mmCIF file of C-alpha atoms in Angstrom:
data_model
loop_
_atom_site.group_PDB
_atom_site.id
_atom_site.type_symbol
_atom_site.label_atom_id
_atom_site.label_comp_id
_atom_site.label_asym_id
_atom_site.label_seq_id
_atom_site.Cartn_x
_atom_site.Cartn_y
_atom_site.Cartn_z
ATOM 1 C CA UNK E 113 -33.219 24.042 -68.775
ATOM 2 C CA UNK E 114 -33.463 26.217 -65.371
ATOM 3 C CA UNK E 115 -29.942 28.369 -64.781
ATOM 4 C CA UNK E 116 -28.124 27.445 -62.165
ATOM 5 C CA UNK E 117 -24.575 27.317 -60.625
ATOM 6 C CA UNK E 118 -22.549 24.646 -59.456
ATOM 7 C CA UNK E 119 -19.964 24.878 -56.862
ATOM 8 C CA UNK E 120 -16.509 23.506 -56.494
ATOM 9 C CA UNK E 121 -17.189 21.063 -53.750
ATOM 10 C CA UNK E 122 -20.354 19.709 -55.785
ATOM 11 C CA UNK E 123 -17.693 19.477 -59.275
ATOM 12 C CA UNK E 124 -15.651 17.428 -57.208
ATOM 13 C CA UNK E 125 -18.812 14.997 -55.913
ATOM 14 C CA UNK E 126 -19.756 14.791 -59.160
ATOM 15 C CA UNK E 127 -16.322 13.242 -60.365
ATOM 16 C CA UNK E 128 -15.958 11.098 -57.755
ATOM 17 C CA UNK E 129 -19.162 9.734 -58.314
ATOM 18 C CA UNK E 130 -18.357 9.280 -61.893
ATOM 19 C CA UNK E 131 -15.224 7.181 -60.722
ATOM 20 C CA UNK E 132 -16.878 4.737 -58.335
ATOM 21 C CA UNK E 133 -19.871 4.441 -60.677
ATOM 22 C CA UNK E 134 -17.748 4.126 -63.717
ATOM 23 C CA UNK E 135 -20.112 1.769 -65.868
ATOM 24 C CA UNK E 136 -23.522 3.492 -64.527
ATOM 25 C CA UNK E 137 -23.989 6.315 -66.790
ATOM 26 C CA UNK E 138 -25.904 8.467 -65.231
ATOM 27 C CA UNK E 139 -28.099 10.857 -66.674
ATOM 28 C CA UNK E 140 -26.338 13.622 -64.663
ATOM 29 C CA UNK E 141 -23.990 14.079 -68.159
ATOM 30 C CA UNK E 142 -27.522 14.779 -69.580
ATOM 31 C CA UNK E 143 -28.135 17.936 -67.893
ATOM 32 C CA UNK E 144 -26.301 20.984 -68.143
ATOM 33 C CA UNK E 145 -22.827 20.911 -65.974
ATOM 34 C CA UNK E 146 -23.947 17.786 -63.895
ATOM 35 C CA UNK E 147 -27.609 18.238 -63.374
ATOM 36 C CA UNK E 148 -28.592 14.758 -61.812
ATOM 37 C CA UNK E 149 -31.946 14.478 -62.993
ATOM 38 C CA UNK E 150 -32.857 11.662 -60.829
ATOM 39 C CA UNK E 151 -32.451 14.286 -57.579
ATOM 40 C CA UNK E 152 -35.189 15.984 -56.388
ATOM 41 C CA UNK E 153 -38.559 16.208 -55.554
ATOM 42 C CA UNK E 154 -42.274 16.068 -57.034
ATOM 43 C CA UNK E 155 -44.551 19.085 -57.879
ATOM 44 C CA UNK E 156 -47.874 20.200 -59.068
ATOM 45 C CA UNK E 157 -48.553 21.009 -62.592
ATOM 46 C CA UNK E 158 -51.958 21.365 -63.874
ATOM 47 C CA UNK E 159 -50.924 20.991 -67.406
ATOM 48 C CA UNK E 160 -50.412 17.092 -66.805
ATOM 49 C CA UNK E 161 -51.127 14.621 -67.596
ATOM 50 C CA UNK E 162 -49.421 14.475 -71.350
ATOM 51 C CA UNK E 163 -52.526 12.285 -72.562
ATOM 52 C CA UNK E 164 -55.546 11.174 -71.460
ATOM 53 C CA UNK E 165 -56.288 6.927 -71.320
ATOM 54 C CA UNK E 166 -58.976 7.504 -73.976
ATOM 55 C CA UNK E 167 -56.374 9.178 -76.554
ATOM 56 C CA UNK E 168 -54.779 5.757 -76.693
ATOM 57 C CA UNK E 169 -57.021 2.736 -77.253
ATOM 58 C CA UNK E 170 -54.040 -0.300 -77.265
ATOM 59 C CA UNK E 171 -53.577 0.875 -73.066
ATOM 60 C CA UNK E 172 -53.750 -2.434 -70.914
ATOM 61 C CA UNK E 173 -57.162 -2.563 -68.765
ATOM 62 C CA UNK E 174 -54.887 -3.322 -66.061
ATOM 63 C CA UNK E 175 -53.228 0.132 -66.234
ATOM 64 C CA UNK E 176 -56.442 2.062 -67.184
ATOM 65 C CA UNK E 177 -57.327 3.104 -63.800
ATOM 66 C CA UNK E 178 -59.764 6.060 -64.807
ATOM 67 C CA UNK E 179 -61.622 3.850 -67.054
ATOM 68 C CA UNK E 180 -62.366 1.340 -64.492
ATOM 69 C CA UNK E 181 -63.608 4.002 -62.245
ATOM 70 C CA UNK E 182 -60.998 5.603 -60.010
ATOM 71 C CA UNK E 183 -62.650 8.837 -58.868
ATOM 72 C CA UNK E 184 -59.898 10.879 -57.999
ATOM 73 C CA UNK E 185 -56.970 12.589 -60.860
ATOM 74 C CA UNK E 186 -54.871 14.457 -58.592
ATOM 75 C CA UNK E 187 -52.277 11.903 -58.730
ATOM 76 C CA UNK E 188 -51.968 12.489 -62.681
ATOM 77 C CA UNK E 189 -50.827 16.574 -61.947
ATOM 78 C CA UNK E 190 -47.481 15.756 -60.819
ATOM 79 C CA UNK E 191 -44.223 16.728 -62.310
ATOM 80 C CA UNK E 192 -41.134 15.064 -61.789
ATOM 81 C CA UNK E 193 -38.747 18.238 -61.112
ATOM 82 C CA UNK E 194 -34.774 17.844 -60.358
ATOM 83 C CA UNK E 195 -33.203 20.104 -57.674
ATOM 84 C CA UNK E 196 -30.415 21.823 -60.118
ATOM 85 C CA UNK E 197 -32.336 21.958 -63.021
ATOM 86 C CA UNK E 198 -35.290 20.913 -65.347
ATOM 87 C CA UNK E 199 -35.877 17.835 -66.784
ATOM 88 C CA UNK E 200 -35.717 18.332 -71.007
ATOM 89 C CA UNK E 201 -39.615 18.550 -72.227
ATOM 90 C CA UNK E 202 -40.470 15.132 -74.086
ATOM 91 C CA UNK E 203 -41.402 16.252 -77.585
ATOM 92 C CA UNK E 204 -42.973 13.049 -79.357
ATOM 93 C CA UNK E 205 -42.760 14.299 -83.148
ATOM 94 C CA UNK E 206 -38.889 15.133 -82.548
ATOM 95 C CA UNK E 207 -38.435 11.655 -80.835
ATOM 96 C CA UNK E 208 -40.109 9.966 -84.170
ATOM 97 C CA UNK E 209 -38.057 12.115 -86.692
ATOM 98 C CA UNK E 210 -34.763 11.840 -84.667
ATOM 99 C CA UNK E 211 -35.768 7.978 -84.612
ATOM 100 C CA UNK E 212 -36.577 7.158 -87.514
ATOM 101 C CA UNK E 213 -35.804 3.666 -89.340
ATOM 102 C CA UNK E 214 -34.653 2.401 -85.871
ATOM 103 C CA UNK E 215 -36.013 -0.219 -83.565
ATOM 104 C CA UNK E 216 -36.030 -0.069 -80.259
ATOM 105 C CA UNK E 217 -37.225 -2.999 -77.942
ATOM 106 C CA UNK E 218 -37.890 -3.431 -73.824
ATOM 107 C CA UNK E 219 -36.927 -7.012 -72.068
ATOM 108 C CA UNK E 220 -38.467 -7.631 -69.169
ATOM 109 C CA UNK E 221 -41.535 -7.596 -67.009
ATOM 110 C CA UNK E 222 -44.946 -6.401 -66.807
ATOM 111 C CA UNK E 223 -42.884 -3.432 -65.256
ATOM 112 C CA UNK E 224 -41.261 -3.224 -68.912
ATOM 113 C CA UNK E 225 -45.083 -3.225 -70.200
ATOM 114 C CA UNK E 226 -46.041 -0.600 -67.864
ATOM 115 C CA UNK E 227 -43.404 1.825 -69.784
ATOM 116 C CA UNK E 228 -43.268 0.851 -73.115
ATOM 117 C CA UNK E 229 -47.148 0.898 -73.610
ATOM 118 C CA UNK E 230 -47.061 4.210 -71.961
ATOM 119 C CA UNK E 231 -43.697 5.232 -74.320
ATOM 120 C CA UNK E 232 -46.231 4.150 -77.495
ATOM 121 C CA UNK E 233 -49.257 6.209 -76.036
ATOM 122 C CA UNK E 234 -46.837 9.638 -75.564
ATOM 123 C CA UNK E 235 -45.685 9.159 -79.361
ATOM 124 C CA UNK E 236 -48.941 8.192 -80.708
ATOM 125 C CA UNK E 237 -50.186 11.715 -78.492
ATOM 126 C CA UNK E 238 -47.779 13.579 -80.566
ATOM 127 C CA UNK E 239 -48.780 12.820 -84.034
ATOM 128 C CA UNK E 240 -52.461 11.493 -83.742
ATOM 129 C CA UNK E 241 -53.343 11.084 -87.051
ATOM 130 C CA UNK E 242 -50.438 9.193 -88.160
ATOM 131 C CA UNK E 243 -50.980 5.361 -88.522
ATOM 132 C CA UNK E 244 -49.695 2.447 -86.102
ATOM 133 C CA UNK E 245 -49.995 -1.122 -86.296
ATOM 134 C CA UNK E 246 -50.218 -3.246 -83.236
ATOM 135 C CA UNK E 247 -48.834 -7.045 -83.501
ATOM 136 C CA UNK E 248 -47.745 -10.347 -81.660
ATOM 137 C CA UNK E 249 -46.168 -12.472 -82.559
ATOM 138 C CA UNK E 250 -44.714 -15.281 -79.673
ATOM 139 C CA UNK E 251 -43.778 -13.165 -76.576
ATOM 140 C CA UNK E 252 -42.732 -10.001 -78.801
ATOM 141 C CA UNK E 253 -45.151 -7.341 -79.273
ATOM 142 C CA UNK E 254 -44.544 -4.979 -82.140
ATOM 143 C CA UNK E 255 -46.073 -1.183 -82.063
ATOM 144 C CA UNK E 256 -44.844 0.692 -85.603
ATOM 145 C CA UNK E 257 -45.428 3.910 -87.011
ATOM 146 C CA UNK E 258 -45.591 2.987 -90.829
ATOM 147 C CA UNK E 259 -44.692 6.536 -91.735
ATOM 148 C CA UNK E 260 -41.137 6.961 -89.883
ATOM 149 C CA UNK E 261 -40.375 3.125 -90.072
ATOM 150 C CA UNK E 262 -40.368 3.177 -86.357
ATOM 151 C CA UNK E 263 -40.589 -0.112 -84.471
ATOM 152 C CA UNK E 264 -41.395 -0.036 -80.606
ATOM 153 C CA UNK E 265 -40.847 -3.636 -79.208
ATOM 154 C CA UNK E 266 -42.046 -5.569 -76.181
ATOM 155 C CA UNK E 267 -39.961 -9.012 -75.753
ATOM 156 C CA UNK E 268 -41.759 -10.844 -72.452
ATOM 157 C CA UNK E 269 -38.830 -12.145 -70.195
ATOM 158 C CA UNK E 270 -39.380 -11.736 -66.474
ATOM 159 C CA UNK E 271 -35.998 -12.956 -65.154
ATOM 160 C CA UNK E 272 -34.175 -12.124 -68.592
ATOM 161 C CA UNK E 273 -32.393 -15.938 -67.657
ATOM 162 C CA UNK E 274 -34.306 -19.461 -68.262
ATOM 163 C CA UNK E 275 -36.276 -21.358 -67.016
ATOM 164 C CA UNK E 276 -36.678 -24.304 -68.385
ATOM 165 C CA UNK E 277 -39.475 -27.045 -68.028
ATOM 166 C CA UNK E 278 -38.132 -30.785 -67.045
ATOM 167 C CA UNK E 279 -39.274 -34.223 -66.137
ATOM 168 C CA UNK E 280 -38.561 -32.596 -62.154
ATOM 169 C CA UNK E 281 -40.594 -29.978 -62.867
ATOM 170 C CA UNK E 282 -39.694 -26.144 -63.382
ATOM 171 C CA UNK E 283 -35.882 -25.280 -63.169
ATOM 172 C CA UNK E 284 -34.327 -21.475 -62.707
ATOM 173 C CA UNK E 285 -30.824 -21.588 -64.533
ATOM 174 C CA UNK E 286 -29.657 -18.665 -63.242
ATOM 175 C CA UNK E 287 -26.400 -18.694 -65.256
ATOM 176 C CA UNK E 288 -27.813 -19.109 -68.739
ATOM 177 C CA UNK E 289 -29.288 -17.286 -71.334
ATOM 178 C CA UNK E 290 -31.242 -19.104 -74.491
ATOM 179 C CA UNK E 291 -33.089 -16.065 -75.860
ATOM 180 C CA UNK E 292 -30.342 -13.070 -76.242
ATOM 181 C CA UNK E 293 -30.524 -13.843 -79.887
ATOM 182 C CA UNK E 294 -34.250 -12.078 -79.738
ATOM 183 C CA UNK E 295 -32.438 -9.109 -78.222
ATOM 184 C CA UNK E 296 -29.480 -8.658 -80.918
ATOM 185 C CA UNK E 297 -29.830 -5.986 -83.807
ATOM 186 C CA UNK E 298 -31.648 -3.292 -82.067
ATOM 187 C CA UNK E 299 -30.619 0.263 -81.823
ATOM 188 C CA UNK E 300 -31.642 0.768 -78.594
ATOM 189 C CA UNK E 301 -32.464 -2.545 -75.916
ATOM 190 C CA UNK E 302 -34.273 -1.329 -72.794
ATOM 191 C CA UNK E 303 -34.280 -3.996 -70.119
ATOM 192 C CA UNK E 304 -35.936 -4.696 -66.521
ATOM 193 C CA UNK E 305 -35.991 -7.581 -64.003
ATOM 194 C CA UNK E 306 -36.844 -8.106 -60.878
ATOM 195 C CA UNK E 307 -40.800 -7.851 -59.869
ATOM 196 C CA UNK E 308 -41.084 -11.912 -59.655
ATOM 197 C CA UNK E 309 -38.156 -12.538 -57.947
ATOM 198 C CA UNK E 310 -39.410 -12.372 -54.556
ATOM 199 C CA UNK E 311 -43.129 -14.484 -55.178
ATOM 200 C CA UNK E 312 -43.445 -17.233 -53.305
ATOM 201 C CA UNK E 313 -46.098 -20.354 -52.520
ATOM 202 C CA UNK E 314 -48.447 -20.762 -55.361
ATOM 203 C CA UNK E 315 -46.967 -18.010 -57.154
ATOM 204 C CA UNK E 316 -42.892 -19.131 -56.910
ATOM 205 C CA UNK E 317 -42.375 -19.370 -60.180
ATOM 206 C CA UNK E 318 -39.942 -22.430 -60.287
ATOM 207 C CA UNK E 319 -39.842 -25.433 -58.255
ATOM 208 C CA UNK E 320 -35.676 -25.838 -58.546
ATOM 209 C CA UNK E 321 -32.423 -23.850 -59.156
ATOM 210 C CA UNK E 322 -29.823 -25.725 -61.306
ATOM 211 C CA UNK E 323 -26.487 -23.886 -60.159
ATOM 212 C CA UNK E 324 -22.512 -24.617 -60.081
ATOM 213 C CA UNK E 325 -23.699 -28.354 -61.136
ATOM 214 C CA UNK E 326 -25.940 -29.144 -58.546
ATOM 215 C CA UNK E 327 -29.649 -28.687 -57.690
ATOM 216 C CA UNK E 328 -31.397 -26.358 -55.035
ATOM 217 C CA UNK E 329 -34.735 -26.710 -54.035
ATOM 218 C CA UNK E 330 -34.775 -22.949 -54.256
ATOM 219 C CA UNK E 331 -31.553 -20.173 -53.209
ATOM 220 C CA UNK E 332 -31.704 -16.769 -51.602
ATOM 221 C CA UNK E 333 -33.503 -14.745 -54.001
ATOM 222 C CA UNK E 334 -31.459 -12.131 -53.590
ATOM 223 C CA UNK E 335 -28.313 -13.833 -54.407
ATOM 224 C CA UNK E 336 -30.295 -15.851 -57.137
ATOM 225 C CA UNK E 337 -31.196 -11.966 -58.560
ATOM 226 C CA UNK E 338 -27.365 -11.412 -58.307
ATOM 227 C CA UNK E 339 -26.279 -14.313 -59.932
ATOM 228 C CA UNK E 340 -29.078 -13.731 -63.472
ATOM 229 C CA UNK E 341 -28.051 -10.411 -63.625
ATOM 230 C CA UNK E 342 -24.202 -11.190 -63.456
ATOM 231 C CA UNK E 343 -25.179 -13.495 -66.089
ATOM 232 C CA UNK E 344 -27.252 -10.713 -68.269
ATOM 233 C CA UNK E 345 -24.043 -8.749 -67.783
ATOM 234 C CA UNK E 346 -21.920 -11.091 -69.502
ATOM 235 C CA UNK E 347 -24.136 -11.241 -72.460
ATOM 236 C CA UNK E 348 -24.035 -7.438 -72.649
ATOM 237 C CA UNK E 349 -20.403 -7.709 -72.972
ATOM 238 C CA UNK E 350 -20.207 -10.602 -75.068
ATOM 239 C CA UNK E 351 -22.671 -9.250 -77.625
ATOM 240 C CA UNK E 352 -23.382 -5.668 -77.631
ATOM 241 C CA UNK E 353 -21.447 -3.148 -80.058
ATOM 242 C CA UNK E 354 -21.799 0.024 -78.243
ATOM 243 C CA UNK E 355 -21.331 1.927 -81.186
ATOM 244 C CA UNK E 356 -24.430 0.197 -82.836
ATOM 245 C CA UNK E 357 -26.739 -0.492 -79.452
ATOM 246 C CA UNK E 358 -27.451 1.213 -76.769
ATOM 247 C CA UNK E 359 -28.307 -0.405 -73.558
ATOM 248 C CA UNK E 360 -30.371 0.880 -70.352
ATOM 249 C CA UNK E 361 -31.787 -0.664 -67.669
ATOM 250 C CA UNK E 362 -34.884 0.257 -66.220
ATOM 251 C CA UNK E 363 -33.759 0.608 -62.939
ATOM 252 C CA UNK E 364 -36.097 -1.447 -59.831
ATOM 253 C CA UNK E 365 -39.695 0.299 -59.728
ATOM 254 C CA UNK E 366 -41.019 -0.667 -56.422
ATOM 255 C CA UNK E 367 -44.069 -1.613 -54.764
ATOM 256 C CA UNK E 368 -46.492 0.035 -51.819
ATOM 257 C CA UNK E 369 -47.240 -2.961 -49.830
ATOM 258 C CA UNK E 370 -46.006 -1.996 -46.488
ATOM 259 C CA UNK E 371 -47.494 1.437 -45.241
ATOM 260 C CA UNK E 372 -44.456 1.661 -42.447
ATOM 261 C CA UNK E 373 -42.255 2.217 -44.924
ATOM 262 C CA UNK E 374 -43.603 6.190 -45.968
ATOM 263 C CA UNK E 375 -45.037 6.573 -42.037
ATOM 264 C CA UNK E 376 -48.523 5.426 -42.602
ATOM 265 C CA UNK E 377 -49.788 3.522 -39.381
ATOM 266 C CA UNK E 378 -53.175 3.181 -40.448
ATOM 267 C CA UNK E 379 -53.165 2.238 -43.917
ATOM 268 C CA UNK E 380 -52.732 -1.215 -45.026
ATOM 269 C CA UNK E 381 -52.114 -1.404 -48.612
ATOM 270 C CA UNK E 382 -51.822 1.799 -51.277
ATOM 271 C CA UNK E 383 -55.328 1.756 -51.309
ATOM 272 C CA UNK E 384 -56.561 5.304 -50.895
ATOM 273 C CA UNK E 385 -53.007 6.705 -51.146
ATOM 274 C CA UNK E 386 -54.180 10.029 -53.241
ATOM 275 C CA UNK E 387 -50.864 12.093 -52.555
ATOM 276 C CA UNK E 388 -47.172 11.712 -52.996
ATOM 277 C CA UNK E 389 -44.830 11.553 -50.306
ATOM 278 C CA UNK E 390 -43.625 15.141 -50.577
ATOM 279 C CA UNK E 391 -39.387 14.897 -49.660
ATOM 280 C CA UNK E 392 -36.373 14.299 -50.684
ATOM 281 C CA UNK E 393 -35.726 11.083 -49.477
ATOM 282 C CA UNK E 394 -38.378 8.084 -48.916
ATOM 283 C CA UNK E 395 -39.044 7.276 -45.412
ATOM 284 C CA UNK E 396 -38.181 3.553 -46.081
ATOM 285 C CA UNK E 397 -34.773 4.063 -47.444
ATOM 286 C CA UNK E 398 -32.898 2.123 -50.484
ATOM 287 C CA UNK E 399 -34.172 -0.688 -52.377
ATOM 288 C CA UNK E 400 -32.222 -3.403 -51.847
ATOM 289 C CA UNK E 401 -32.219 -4.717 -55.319
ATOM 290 C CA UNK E 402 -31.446 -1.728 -56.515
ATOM 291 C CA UNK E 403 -28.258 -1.509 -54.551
ATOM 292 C CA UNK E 404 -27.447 -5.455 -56.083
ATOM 293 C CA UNK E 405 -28.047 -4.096 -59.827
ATOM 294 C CA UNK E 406 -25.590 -1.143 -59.380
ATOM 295 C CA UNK E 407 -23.030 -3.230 -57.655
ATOM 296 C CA UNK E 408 -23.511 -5.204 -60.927
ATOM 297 C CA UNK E 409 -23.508 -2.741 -63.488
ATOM 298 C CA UNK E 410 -20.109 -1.014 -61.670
ATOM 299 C CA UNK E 411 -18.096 -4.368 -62.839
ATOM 300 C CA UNK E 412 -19.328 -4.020 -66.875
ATOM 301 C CA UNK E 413 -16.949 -2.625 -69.220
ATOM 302 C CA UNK E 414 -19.335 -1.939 -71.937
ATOM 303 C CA UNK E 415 -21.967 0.955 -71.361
ATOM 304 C CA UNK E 416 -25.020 0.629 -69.546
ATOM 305 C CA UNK E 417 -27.343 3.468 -68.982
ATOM 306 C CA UNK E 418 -29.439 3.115 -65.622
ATOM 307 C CA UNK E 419 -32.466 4.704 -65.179
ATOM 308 C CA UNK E 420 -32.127 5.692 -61.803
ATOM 309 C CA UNK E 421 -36.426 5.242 -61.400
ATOM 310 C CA UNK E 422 -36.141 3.991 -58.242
ATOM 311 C CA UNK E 423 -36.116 6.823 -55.380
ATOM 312 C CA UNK E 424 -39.000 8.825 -57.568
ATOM 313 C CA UNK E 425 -40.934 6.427 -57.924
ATOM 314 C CA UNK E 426 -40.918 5.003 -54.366
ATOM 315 C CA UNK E 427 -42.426 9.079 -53.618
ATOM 316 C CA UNK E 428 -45.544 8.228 -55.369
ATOM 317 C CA UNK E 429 -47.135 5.949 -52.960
ATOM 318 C CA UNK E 430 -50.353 7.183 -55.162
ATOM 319 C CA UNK E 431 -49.570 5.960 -58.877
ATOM 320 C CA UNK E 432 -50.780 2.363 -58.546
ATOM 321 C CA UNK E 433 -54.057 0.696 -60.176
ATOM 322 C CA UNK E 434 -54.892 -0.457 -56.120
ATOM 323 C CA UNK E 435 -58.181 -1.913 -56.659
ATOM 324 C CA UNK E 436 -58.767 -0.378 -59.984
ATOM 325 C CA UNK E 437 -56.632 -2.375 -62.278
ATOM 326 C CA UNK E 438 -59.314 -4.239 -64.257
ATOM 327 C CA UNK E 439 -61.843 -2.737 -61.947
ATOM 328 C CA UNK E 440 -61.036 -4.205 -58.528
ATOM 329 C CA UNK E 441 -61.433 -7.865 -60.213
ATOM 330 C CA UNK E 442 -58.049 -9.633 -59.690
ATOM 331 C CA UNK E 443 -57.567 -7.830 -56.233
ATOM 332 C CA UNK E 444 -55.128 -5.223 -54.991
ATOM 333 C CA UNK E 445 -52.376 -3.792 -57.134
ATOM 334 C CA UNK E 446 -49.807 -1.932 -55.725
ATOM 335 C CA UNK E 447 -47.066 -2.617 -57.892
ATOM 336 C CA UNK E 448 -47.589 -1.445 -61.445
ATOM 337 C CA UNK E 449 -49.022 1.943 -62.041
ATOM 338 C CA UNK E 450 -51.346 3.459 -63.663
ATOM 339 C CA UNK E 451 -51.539 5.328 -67.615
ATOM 340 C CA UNK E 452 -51.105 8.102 -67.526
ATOM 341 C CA UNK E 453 -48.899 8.560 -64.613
ATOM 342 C CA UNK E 454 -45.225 7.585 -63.438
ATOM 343 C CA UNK E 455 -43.999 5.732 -66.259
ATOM 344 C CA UNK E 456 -44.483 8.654 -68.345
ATOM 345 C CA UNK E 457 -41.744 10.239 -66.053
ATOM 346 C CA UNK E 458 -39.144 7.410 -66.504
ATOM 347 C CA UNK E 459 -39.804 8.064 -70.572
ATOM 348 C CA UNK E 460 -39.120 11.513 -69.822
ATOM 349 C CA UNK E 461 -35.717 10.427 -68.787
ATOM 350 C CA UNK E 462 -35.434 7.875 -71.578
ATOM 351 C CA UNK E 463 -36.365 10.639 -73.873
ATOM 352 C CA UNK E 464 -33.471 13.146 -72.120
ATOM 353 C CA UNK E 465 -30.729 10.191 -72.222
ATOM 354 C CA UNK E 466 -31.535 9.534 -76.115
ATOM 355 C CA UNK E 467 -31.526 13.160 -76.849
#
């Protein structure tokens, strides 16, 4: 950790945000005297990246952007470096030993992909000759290390509530929850929602909403988002012993789509984007979802850690696959990122929370 000091004025921020975020605990606790590691600002470090693709052979094509050809590797030199402080090195083999015997599983997304398969490549970095084994079974990948009894999980659940196929055709029930039994017994449950809340046309991934006993061709997807993750809340609460599990959410990673929203009048997608936005703050302000999840998580009575990914990552304009996830071949990504790169960072903050 840097040394620093911290003023009165920012002791008393710090508490009151602690009392209007009472249920969102923040990684601030994690650093010494309320460093908030999710504050400040992205720098250049020639000693990253912390692996290269090629040391880990399980990575997804669609997050292997060197391997299908991206010519540039500036954007893998960045570190992730809070204002007050440094963020705690990630240290794989102490991870594994502090770890071991435990399971650990993400819920979610191909967002939730994105992190645990770059989570699995940082450990398997850190001891490279130990063994692994790689199965799936259903929607649940398993990643193990055989020698520290060590299970990494990956439970597929984009919207974490069901949908359920019917005679009408595909129905979002936005207030229920069939598969929390996958998620119980875990030592640590990592989940994420909210990349395929917004598709629509072809892609709209339902073709109803069964809510408050009546049917909706569709609602407001953002109070549709509200309502599943009031929903997920309540299972938290109903099911989770804190002293046995312990529960983060990812936090929303965004997308680059819109240009406008870091300045760029000429660009049209992340395509190209080779830099990070260098400041603070991003240019296009708050996510919304991400203000909807922490007006959630504020009303929960039972722990939940939030990775607070959301401002850092909407600075790196230059992490996505663009058009080389799988080589250009299912068109332009700018909404997962590439391995290595910025999902490494929000391990770095799992890693500091667990440690």
């Amino acid at each position: 950790m840097g040394v620093f000091s911290i003023t009165v004025a920012s002791l008393v921020l710090l508490l009151l945000h602690q009392v209007h975020a009472k249920n969102i605990y923040s990684l601030s606790k994690h650093g010494k005297k309320g460093c908030d590691l999710f504050q400040g600002k992205w720098i250049y470090d020639h000693s990253y990246p912390h692996y290269k693709s090629g040391d880990c052979p399980f990575i997804g094509k669609e997050f292997d952007c060197q391997k299908n050809g991206r010519p540039d590797n500036q954007y893998l030199k960045y570190r992730w470096k809070p204002f007050a402080c440094d963020l705690p090195s990630f240290n794989g083999a102490s991870f594994l030993r502090r770890y071991r015997r435990k399971r650990i599983m993400f819920v979610g997304d191909s967002l939730s992909l994105n992190q645990w398969q770059s989570l699995t490549c940082m450990l398997h970095k850190a001891v490279p000759g130990t063994n692994f084994t790689l199965t799936r079974k259903g929607g649940v990948s398993t990643f193990r290390f055989p020698a520290y009894d060590l299970s990494l999980m990956y439970s597929r659940n984009a919207f974490l509530v069901d949908i359920v196929k019917t005679k009408l055709g595909r129905v979002l029930y936005p207030n229920s929850i069939s598969s929390g039994n996958t998620w119980k017994g875990f030592d640590v449950l990592i989940f994420d929602t909210w990349h395929w809340w917004l598709h629509t046309g072809r892609k709209k991934p339902w073709d109803f909403v069964r809510y408050g006993g009546k049917t909706f061709k569709d609602l407001n997807r953002m109070v549709a988002y509200e309502k599943a993750l009031i929903t997920w809340s309540r299972w938290v609460e109903a099911n989770i012993d804190p002293r046995k599990t312990k529960v983060f959410f990812q936090g929303v990673s965004p997308d680059h789509m819109s240009p406008s929203e870091w300045g760029d009048r000429n660009a049209k997608t992340c395509r190209g984007q080779a830099l990070p936005v260098l400041r603070e703050n991003y240019p296009g302000g708050p996510h919304p979802a991400e203000v909807v999840l922490e007006r959630v998580l504020r009303k929960m009575s039972k722990p939940v850690h939030l990775l607070k990914i959301t401002t850092l990552s909407q600075l790196r304009k230059d992490g996505h696959p663009a058009d080389y996830g799988y080589a250009g071949r299912r068109g332009m990504d700018c909404t997962h990122w590439c391995l290595p790169g910025i999902p490494d960072t929000w391990n770095e903050l799992l890693y500091a929370a667990l440690s």
